[in-house]
PDB file of C-alpha atoms in Angstrom:
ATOM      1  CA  UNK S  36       0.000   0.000   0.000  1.00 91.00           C
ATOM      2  CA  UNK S  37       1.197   3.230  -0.510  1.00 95.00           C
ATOM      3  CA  UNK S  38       0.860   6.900  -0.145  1.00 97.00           C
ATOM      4  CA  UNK S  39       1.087   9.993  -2.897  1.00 96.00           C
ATOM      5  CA  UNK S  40       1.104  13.226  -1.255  1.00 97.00           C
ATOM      6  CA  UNK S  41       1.486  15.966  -3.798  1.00 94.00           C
ATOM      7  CA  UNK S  42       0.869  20.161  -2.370  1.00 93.00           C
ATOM      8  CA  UNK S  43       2.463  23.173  -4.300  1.00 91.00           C
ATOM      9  CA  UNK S  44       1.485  26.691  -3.596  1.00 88.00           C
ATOM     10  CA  UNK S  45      -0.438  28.362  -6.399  1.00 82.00           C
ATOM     11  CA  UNK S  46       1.483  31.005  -8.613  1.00 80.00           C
ATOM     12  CA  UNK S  47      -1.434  33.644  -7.449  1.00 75.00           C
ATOM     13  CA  UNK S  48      -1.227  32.643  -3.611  1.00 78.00           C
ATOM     14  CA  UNK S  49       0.830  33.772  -0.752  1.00 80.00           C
ATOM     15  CA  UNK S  50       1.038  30.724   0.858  1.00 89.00           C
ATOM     16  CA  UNK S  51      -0.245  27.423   0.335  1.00 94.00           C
ATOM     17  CA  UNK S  52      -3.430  26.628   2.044  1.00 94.00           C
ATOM     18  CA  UNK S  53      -4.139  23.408   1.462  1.00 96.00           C
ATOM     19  CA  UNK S  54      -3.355  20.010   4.000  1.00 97.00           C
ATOM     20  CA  UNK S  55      -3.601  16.547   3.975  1.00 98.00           C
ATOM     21  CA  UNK S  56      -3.358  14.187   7.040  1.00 98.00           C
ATOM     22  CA  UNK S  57      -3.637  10.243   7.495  1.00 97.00           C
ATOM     23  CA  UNK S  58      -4.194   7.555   9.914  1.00 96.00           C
ATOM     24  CA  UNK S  59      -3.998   3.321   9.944  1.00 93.00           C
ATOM     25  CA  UNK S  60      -4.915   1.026  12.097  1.00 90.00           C
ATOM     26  CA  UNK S  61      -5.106  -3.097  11.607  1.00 88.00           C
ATOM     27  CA  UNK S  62      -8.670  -2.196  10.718  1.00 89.00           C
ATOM     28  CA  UNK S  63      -8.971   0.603   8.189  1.00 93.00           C
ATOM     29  CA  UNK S  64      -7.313   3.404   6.938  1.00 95.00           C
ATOM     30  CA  UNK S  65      -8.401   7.282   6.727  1.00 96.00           C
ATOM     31  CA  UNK S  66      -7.062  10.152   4.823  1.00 98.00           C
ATOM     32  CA  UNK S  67      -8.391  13.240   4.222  1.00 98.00           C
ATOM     33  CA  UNK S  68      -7.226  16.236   2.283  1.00 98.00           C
ATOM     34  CA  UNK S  69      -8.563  20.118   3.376  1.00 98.00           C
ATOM     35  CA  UNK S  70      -8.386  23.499   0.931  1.00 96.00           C
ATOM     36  CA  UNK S  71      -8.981  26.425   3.214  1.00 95.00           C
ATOM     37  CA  UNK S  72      -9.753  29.872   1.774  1.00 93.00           C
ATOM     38  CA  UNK S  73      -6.611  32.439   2.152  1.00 90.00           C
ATOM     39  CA  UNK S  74      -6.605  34.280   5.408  1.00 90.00           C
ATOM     40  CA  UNK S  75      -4.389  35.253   8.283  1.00 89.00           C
ATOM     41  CA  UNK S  76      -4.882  31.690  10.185  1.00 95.00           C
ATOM     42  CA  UNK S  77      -5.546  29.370   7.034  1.00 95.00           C
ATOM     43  CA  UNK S  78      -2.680  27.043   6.851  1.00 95.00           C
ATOM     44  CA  UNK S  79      -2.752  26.628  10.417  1.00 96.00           C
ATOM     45  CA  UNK S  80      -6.651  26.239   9.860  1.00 97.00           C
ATOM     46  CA  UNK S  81      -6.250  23.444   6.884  1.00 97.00           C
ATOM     47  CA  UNK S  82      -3.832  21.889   9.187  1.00 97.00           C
ATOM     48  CA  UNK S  83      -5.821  21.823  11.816  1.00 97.00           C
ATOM     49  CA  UNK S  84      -8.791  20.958  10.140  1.00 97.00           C
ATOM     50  CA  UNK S  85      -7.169  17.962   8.462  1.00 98.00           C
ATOM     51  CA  UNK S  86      -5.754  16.451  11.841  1.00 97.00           C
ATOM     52  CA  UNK S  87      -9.748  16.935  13.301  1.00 96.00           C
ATOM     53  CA  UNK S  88     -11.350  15.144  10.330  1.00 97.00           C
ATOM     54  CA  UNK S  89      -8.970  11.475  10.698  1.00 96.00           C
ATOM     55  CA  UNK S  90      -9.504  12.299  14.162  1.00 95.00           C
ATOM     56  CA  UNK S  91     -13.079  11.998  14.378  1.00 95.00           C
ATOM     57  CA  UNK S  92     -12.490   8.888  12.399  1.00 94.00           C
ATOM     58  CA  UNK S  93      -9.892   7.224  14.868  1.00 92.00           C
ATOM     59  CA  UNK S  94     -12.915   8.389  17.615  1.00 90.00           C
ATOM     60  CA  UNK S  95     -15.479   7.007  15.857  1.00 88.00           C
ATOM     61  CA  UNK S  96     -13.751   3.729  15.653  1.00 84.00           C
ATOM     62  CA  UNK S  97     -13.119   4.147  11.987  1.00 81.00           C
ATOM     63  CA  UNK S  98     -16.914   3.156  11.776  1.00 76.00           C
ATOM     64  CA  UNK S  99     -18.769   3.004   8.578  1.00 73.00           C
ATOM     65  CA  UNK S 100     -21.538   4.328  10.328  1.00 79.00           C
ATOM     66  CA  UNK S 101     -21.329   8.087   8.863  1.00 86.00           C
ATOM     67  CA  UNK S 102     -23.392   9.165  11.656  1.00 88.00           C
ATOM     68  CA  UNK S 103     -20.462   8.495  14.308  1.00 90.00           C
ATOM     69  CA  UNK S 104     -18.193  10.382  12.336  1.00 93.00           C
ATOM     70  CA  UNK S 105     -20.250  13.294  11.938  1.00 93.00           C
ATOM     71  CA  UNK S 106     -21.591  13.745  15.877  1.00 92.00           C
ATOM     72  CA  UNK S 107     -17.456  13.904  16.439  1.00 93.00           C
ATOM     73  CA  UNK S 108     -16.535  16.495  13.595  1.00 95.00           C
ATOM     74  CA  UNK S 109     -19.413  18.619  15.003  1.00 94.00           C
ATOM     75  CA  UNK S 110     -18.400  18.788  18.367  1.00 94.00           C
ATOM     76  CA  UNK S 111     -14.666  19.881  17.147  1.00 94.00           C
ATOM     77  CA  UNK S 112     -16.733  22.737  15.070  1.00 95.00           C
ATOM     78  CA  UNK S 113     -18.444  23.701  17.850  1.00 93.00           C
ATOM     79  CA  UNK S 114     -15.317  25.037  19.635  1.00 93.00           C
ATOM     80  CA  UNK S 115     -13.535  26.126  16.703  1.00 94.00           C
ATOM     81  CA  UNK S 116     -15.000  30.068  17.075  1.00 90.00           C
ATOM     82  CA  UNK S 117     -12.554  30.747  19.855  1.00 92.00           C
ATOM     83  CA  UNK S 118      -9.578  29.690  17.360  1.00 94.00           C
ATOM     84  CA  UNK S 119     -10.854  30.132  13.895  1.00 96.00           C
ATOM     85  CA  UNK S 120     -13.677  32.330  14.175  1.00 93.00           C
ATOM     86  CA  UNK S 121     -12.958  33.923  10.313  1.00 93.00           C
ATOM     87  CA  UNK S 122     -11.793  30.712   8.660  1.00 95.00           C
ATOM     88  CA  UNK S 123     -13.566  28.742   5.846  1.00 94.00           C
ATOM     89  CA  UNK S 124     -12.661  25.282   4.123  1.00 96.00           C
ATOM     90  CA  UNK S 125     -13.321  23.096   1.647  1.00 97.00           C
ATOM     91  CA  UNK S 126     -12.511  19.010   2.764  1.00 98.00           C
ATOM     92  CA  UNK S 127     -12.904  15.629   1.662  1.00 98.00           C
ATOM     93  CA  UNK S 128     -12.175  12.857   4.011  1.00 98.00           C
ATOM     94  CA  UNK S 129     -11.976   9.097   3.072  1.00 97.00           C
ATOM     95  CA  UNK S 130     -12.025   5.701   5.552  1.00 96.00           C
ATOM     96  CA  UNK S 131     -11.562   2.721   3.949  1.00 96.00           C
ATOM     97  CA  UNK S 132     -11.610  -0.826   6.062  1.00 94.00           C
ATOM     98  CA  UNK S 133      -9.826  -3.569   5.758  1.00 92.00           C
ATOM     99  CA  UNK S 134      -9.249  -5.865   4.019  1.00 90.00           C
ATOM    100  CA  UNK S 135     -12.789  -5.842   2.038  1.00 94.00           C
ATOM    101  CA  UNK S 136     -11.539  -1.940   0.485  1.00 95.00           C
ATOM    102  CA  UNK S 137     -15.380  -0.730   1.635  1.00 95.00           C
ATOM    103  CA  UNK S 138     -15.347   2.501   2.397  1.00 95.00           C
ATOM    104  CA  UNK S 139     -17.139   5.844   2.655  1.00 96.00           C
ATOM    105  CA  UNK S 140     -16.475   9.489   2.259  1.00 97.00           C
ATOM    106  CA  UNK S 141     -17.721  12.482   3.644  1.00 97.00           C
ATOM    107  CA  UNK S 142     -17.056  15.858   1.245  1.00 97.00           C
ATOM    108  CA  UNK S 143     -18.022  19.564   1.740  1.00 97.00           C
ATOM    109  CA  UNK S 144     -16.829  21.945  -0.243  1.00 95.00           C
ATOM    110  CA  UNK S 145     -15.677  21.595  -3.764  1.00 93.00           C
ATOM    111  CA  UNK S 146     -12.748  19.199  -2.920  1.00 97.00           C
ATOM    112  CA  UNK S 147     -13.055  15.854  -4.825  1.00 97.00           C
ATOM    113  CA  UNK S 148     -12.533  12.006  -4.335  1.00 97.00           C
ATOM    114  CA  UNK S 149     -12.457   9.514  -7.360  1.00 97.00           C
ATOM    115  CA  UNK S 150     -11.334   5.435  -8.025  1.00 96.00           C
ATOM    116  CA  UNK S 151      -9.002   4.928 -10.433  1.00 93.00           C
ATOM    117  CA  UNK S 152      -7.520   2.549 -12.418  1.00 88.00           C
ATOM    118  CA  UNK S 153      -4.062   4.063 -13.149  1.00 77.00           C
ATOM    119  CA  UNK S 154      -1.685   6.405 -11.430  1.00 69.00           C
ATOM    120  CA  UNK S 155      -2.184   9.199 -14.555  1.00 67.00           C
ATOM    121  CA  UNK S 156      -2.051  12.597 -13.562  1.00 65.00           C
ATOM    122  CA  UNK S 157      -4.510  13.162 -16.364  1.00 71.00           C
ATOM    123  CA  UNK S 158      -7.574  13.190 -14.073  1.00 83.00           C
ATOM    124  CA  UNK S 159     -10.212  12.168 -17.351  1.00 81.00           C
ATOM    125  CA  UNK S 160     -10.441   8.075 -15.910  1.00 85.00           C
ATOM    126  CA  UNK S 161     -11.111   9.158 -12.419  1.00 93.00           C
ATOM    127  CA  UNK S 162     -14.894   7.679 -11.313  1.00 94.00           C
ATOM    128  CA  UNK S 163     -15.356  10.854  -9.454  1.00 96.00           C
ATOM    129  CA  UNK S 164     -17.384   9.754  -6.267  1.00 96.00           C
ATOM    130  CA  UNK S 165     -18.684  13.097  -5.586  1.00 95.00           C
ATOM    131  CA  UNK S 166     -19.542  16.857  -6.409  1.00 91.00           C
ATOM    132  CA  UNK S 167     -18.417  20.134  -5.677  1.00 92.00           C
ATOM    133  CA  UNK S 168     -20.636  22.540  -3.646  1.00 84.00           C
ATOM    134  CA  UNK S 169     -20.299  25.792  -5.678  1.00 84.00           C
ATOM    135  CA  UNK S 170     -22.163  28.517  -7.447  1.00 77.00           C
ATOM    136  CA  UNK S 171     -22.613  27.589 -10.577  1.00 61.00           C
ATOM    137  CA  UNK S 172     -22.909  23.517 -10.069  1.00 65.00           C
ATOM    138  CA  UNK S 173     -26.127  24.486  -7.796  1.00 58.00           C
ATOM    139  CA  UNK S 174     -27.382  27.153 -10.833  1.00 55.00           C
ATOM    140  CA  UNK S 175     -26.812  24.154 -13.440  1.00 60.00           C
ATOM    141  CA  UNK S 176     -28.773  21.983 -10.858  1.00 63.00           C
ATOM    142  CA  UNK S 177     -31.639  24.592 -11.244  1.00 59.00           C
ATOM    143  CA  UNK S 178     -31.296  24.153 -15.056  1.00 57.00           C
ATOM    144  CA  UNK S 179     -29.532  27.882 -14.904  1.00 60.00           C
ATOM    145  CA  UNK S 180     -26.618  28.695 -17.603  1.00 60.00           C
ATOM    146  CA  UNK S 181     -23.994  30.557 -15.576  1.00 58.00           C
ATOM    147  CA  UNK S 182     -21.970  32.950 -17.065  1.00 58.00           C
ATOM    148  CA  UNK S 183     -18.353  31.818 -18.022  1.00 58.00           C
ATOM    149  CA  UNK S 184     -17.044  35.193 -16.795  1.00 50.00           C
ATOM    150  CA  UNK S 185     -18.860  35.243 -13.755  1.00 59.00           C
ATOM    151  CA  UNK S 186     -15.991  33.923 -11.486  1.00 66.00           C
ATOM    152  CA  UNK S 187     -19.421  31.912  -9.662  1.00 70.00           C
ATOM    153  CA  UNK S 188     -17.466  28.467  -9.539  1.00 68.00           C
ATOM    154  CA  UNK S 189     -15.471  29.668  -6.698  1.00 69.00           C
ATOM    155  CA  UNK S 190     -18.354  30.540  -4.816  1.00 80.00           C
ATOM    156  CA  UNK S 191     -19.278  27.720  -2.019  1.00 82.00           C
ATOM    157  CA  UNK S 192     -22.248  26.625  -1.232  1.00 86.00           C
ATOM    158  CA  UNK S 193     -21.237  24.467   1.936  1.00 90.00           C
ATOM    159  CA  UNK S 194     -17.853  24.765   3.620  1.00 93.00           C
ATOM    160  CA  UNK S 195     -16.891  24.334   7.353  1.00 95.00           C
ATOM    161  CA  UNK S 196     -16.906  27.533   9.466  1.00 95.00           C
ATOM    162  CA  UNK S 197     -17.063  28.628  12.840  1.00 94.00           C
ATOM    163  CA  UNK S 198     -20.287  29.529  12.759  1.00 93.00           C
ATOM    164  CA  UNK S 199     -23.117  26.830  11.560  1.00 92.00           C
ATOM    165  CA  UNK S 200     -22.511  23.341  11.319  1.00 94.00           C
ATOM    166  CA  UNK S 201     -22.758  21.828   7.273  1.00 93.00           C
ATOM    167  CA  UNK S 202     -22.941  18.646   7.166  1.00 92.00           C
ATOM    168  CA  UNK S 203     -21.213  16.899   4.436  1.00 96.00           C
ATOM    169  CA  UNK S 204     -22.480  14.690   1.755  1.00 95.00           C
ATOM    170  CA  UNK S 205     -21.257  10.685   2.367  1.00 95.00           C
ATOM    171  CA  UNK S 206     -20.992   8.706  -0.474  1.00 96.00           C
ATOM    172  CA  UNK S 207     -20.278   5.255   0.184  1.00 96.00           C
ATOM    173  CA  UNK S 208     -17.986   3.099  -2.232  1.00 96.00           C
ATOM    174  CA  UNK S 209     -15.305   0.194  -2.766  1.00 96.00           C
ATOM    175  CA  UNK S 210     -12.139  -0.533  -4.149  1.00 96.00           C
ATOM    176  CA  UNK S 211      -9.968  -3.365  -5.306  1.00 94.00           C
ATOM    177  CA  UNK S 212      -6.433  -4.214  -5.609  1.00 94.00           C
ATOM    178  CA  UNK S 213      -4.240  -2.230  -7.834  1.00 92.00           C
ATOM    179  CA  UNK S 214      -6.950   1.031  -7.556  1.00 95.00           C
ATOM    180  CA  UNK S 215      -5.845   4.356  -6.748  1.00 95.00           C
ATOM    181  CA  UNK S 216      -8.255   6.336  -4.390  1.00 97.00           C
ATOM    182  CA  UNK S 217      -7.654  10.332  -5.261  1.00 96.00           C
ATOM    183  CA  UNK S 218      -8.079  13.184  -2.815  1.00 97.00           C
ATOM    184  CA  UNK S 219      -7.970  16.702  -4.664  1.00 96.00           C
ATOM    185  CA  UNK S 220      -8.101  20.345  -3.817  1.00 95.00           C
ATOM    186  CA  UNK S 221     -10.021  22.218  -6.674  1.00 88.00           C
ATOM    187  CA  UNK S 222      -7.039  24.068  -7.645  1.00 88.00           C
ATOM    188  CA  UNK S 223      -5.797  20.568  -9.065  1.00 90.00           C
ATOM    189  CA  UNK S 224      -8.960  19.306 -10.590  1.00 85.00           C
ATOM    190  CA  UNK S 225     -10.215  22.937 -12.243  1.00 83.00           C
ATOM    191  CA  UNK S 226      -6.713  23.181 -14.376  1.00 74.00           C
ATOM    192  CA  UNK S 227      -5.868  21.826 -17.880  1.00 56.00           C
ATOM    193  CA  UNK S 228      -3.866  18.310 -17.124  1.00 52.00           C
ATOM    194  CA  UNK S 229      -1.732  19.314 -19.528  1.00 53.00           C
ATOM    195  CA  UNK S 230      -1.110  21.518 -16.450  1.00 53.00           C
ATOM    196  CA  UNK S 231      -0.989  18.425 -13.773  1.00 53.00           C
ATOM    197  CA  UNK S 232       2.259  18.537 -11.542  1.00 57.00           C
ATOM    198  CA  UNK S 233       2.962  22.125 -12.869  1.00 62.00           C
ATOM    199  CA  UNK S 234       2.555  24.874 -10.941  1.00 63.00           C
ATOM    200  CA  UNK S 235      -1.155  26.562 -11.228  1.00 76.00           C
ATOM    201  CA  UNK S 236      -2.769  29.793  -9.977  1.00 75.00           C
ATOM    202  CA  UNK S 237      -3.972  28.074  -7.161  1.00 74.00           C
ATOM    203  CA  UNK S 238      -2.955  26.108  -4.793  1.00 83.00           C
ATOM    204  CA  UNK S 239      -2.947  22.589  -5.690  1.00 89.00           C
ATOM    205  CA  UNK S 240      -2.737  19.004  -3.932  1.00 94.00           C
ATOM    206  CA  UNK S 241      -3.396  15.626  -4.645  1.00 95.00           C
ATOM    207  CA  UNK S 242      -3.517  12.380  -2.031  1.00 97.00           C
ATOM    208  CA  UNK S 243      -3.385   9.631  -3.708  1.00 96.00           C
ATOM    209  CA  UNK S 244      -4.206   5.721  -1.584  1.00 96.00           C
ATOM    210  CA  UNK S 245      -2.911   2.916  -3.592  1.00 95.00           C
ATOM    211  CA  UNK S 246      -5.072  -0.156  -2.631  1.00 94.00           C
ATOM    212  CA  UNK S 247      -2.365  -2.823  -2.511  1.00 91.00           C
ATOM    213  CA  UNK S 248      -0.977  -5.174  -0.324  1.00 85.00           C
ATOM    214  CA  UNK S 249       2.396  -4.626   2.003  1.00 87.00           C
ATOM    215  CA  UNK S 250       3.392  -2.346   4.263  1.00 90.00           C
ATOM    216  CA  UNK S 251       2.350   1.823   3.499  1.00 92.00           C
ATOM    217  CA  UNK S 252       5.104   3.716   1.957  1.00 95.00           C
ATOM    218  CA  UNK S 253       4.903   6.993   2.026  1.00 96.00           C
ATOM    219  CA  UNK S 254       5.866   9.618  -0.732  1.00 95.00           C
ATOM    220  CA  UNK S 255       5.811  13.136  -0.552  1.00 95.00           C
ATOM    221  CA  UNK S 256       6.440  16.430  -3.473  1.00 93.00           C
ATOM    222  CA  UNK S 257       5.229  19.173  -1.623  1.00 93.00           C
ATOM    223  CA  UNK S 258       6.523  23.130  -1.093  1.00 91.00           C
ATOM    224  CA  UNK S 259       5.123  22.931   2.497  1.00 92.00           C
ATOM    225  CA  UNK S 260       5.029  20.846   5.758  1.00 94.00           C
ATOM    226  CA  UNK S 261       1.674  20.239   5.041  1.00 96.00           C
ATOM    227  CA  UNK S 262       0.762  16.348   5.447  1.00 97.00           C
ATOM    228  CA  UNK S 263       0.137  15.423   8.362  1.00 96.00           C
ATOM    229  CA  UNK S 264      -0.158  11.824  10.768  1.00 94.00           C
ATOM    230  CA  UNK S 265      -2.621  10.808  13.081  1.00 93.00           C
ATOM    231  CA  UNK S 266      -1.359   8.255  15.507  1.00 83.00           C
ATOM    232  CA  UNK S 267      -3.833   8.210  17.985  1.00 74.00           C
ATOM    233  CA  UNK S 268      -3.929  11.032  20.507  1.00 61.00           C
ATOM    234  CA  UNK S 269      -1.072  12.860  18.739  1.00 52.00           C
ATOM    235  CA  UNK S 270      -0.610  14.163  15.540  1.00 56.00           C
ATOM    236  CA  UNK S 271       3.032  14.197  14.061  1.00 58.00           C
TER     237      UNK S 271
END
């Protein structure tokens, strides 16, 4: 099994926002990925945020019961307005048991998960599991034309914040041997992938899980301490 961590700070950003973190056990695995919107305490709110979500999952007893997940992500959002009262993010976060590969993810946001069958950057044979919350997908769910100029698709719908609770879809879903589950912050999904492993506007990271068997290995291409470990009660 092994781990893909890729995070470079977009050519229009001050600092890279964006954070990954993961956690194992002997009976699942959970990674989650976390694109939070540029302001004085964003990369030590992505960070954060990312740590919380495999967190709730290690609490939760890495259940598949999305339920149990989401009673211990709201009680961390609950207390976040004395830390991160301005702070918004996007997230995705995965947990996959095994050794069946059943899992189910929990997205808010307009971060994205996908199967594939390949380790391509190009992103066009991802089985995208889920959809972004934004502007203009919620317009063309109205049967609305958005304008291309209107700068809408950066506009989210659902995010976590300090101040109201959102809960996140959950999508439940499986994979097999030799599949690649992909994490992605929409500044790598929204760019050409002629552009993949580039540098973009935005920031722009990718966690990829390769379902295999063997120990994890780890690999990392990234302009920022930004993955992070959960082991437990600590966070490395």
């Amino acid at each position: 099994m092994r781990i893909d961590w890729f995070s470079h700070t977009g050519s229009e950003r001050a600092n890279n926002c964006d954070a990954g973190c993961y956690g194992m056990t002997e009976q699942a695995i959970a990674l989650a990925i976390v694109d939070a919107a540029e302001s004085e305490k964003a990369q030590e709110f992505s960070r954060y945020w990312a740590g919380a979500l495999v967190a709730a999952a290690y609490t939760s007893g890495y259940s598949d019961d999305a339920s149990r997940i989401l009673g211990e992500l709201a009680n961390v959002q609950s207390e976040m307005r004395h830390t991160f009262l301005q702070e918004i993010a996007s997230y995705a976060l995965a947990v996959i048991h095994f050794p069946t590969g059943e899992g189910v993810l929990l997205s808010v946001g307009d971060c994205l998960a996908g199967i594939s069958a390949d380790n391509s950057v190009d992103l066009a044979s991802v089985d995208w599991l889920n959809s972004p919350h934004t502007a203009d997908r919620q317009m063309s769910d109205m049967g609305e034309a958005p304008s291309s100029a209107s700068g809408i698709e950066h506009v989210l719908t659902r995010c976590i914040n300090a101040k109201r609770f959102a809960a996140p879809d959950t999508t439940r879903f499986s994979i097999s041997e030799g599949q690649r589950l992909i994490l992605v912050t929409d500044g790598y999904w929204r760019e050409p992938p002629e552009l993949a492993n580039t540098q973009k506007s935005d920031d722009s990271s990718s966690l990829r899980l390769i379902w295999e068997a063997g120990d994890l290995k780890l690999q990392q291409e990234s302009d920022t301490e930004n993955l992070g470990t959960y082991k437990g009660t600590s966070r490395a």
